[in-house]
Amino acid sequence: MADKNLTIIEEFILLGFSELPNFQGFLFVIFLFIYISILLGNGLIIVITNVEPTLQTPMYYFLGNFSFVEICYTSVTLPRMLMNLWSQKKNISLVSCAAQLCFFLILAVIESFLLAVMAYDRYMAICKPLYYSLIMNHKMCVQMVIGSWITGIPVVIGQTYQVFSVPFCGSNKLNHVFCDMPPLMKLTCGDTSWDKFFIYIDCFLFGLIPFLLIFFSYIRILSAILNLSSTSGRTKAFSTCSSHLIVVCLFYGSGLIAYLQSIFSYSDRTDKIFSLIYTVVTPMFNPMIYSLRNKDFIEAMKKLFSKCVAR
């Protein structure tokens, strides 16, 4: 009887903001504005860090790559979210859902490692200034970026395959704004303890370990800054690190809470809120955090705009 009543799922329905039926149009406008802001803000950082000679340093090289990842990261989820809000057709095929999850996780891992690389760059600049230009040369920077891009890809592809190799049955309603791991695991059949175990292992490898590397880097950085005799030197060192630290707190704080809270008690509403923070809110604020708190970047923007106006 259990086998006869089993319904194999071939597509999901992304419920998204279905509990707010009267605000679909308003939410579409809000998220469209956010997506355009993300594209323009991060695109501006990519352009300026590539064309302005004064910003041809490892820190801005990593920032440009980080902004590119942010654009890709949000483009995996936001266009689909906008389409669902506009058309009210919330269904997504199993293959499309698997592809979205795979690319989303790959880009999240890349972003996690890039944040760790940027913390290491600040550590070298402040704690090892005499060796900085020797170690953080262009070849080293390129290798670190490539390493960030390719490190987690095989594991994430394997993880995605593992999740979708388990049958989904019963309800096909996914109470989320995109295909994410925790809500998908709620719809699987049978014993998923091993799948959840490997998910937590991946969270540890690609989330917690980079975070710990950033944490220990900033302990050394803080110690080095406090030992500086010059007040202006301490202020400059703090200003170069504060922007990155704010982004780290936003990304890891919301991301780790969203994933690890499912160990104790899973809440659809809480998971949805935190997912929106690290997939939408953080990429929108990153350009403002990095540009408005950085005098060199502000000067580079003024030069670029003056050149554009002069033409």
PDB file of N, CA and C in Angstrom, residues 8-9 12 94 159-169 184-185 187-196 199:
ATOM      1  N   ILE A   8       6.127   9.914  -7.242  1.00  0.00           N
ATOM      2  CA  ILE A   8       7.471  10.384  -7.571  1.00  0.00           C
ATOM      3  C   ILE A   8       7.390  11.808  -8.119  1.00  0.00           C
ATOM      4  N   ILE A   9       8.193  12.698  -7.580  1.00  0.00           N
ATOM      5  CA  ILE A   9       8.170  14.112  -7.973  1.00  0.00           C
ATOM      6  C   ILE A   9       9.045  14.329  -9.205  1.00  0.00           C
ATOM      7  N   PHE A  12       9.209  20.771  -9.053  1.00  0.00           N
ATOM      8  CA  PHE A  12       8.886  21.412  -7.782  1.00  0.00           C
ATOM      9  C   PHE A  12       8.088  22.689  -8.037  1.00  0.00           C
ATOM     10  N   LEU A  94      12.966  19.205 -12.255  1.00  0.00           N
ATOM     11  CA  LEU A  94      13.976  18.582 -11.407  1.00  0.00           C
ATOM     12  C   LEU A  94      15.384  18.914 -11.898  1.00  0.00           C
ATOM     13  N   GLN A 159      28.013  16.338  -4.439  1.00  0.00           N
ATOM     14  CA  GLN A 159      26.982  16.579  -3.418  1.00  0.00           C
ATOM     15  C   GLN A 159      25.615  16.775  -4.054  1.00  0.00           C
ATOM     16  N   THR A 160      25.574  17.541  -5.149  1.00  0.00           N
ATOM     17  CA  THR A 160      24.310  17.768  -5.851  1.00  0.00           C
ATOM     18  C   THR A 160      23.748  16.459  -6.413  1.00  0.00           C
ATOM     19  N   TYR A 161      24.625  15.665  -7.008  1.00  0.00           N
ATOM     20  CA  TYR A 161      24.195  14.362  -7.536  1.00  0.00           C
ATOM     21  C   TYR A 161      23.654  13.478  -6.415  1.00  0.00           C
ATOM     22  N   GLN A 162      24.311  13.518  -5.262  1.00  0.00           N
ATOM     23  CA  GLN A 162      23.882  12.697  -4.134  1.00  0.00           C
ATOM     24  C   GLN A 162      22.497  13.109  -3.651  1.00  0.00           C
ATOM     25  N   VAL A 163      22.249  14.414  -3.585  1.00  0.00           N
ATOM     26  CA  VAL A 163      20.944  14.907  -3.129  1.00  0.00           C
ATOM     27  C   VAL A 163      19.837  14.488  -4.088  1.00  0.00           C
ATOM     28  N   PHE A 164      20.093  14.626  -5.401  1.00  0.00           N
ATOM     29  CA  PHE A 164      19.053  14.341  -6.388  1.00  0.00           C
ATOM     30  C   PHE A 164      18.991  12.873  -6.795  1.00  0.00           C
ATOM     31  N   SER A 165      19.914  12.056  -6.293  1.00  0.00           N
ATOM     32  CA  SER A 165      19.806  10.613  -6.517  1.00  0.00           C
ATOM     33  C   SER A 165      18.836   9.971  -5.529  1.00  0.00           C
ATOM     34  N   VAL A 166      18.539  10.689  -4.439  1.00  0.00           N
ATOM     35  CA  VAL A 166      17.539  10.230  -3.468  1.00  0.00           C
ATOM     36  C   VAL A 166      16.160  10.587  -4.008  1.00  0.00           C
ATOM     37  N   PRO A 167      15.192   9.669  -3.972  1.00  0.00           N
ATOM     38  CA  PRO A 167      13.862   9.979  -4.520  1.00  0.00           C
ATOM     39  C   PRO A 167      13.132  11.040  -3.697  1.00  0.00           C
ATOM     40  N   PHE A 168      12.427  11.928  -4.417  1.00  0.00           N
ATOM     41  CA  PHE A 168      11.555  12.911  -3.779  1.00  0.00           C
ATOM     42  C   PHE A 168      10.126  12.407  -3.917  1.00  0.00           C
ATOM     43  N   CYS A 169       9.371  12.476  -2.851  1.00  0.00           N
ATOM     44  CA  CYS A 169       8.006  11.961  -2.902  1.00  0.00           C
ATOM     45  C   CYS A 169       7.101  12.801  -2.012  1.00  0.00           C
ATOM     46  N   LEU A 184      15.154  21.230   0.265  1.00  0.00           N
ATOM     47  CA  LEU A 184      15.099  20.052  -0.588  1.00  0.00           C
ATOM     48  C   LEU A 184      15.159  18.771   0.229  1.00  0.00           C
ATOM     49  N   MET A 185      16.000  18.788   1.263  1.00  0.00           N
ATOM     50  CA  MET A 185      16.151  17.584   2.087  1.00  0.00           C
ATOM     51  C   MET A 185      14.856  17.239   2.816  1.00  0.00           C
ATOM     52  N   LEU A 187      11.976  17.146   1.499  1.00  0.00           N
ATOM     53  CA  LEU A 187      11.076  16.463   0.578  1.00  0.00           C
ATOM     54  C   LEU A 187      11.582  15.090   0.149  1.00  0.00           C
ATOM     55  N   THR A 188      12.733  14.668   0.663  1.00  0.00           N
ATOM     56  CA  THR A 188      13.286  13.372   0.267  1.00  0.00           C
ATOM     57  C   THR A 188      12.610  12.245   1.035  1.00  0.00           C
ATOM     58  N   CYS A 189      12.651  11.044   0.442  1.00  0.00           N
ATOM     59  CA  CYS A 189      12.059   9.868   1.064  1.00  0.00           C
ATOM     60  C   CYS A 189      13.139   8.996   1.683  1.00  0.00           C
ATOM     61  N   GLY A 190      12.739   8.165   2.614  1.00  0.00           N
ATOM     62  CA  GLY A 190      13.645   7.182   3.179  1.00  0.00           C
ATOM     63  C   GLY A 190      14.639   7.785   4.150  1.00  0.00           C
ATOM     64  N   ASP A 191      15.693   7.038   4.403  1.00  0.00           N
ATOM     65  CA  ASP A 191      16.720   7.429   5.367  1.00  0.00           C
ATOM     66  C   ASP A 191      17.713   8.380   4.701  1.00  0.00           C
ATOM     67  N   THR A 192      17.752   9.628   5.162  1.00  0.00           N
ATOM     68  CA  THR A 192      18.655  10.632   4.585  1.00  0.00           C
ATOM     69  C   THR A 192      19.738  11.046   5.571  1.00  0.00           C
ATOM     70  N   SER A 193      19.979  10.219   6.585  1.00  0.00           N
ATOM     71  CA  SER A 193      20.951  10.589   7.619  1.00  0.00           C
ATOM     72  C   SER A 193      22.354  10.742   7.044  1.00  0.00           C
ATOM     73  N   TRP A 194      22.721   9.834   6.104  1.00  0.00           N
ATOM     74  CA  TRP A 194      24.053   9.941   5.501  1.00  0.00           C
ATOM     75  C   TRP A 194      24.162  11.176   4.620  1.00  0.00           C
ATOM     76  N   ASP A 195      23.105  11.493   3.893  1.00  0.00           N
ATOM     77  CA  ASP A 195      23.126  12.700   3.055  1.00  0.00           C
ATOM     78  C   ASP A 195      23.298  13.945   3.912  1.00  0.00           C
ATOM     79  N   LYS A 196      22.574  14.005   5.032  1.00  0.00           N
ATOM     80  CA  LYS A 196      22.704  15.160   5.924  1.00  0.00           C
ATOM     81  C   LYS A 196      24.100  15.225   6.536  1.00  0.00           C
ATOM     82  N   ILE A 199      26.372  16.714   4.032  1.00  0.00           N
ATOM     83  CA  ILE A 199      26.098  18.141   3.901  1.00  0.00           C
ATOM     84  C   ILE A 199      26.826  18.921   4.992  1.00  0.00           C
TER      85      ILE A 199
END
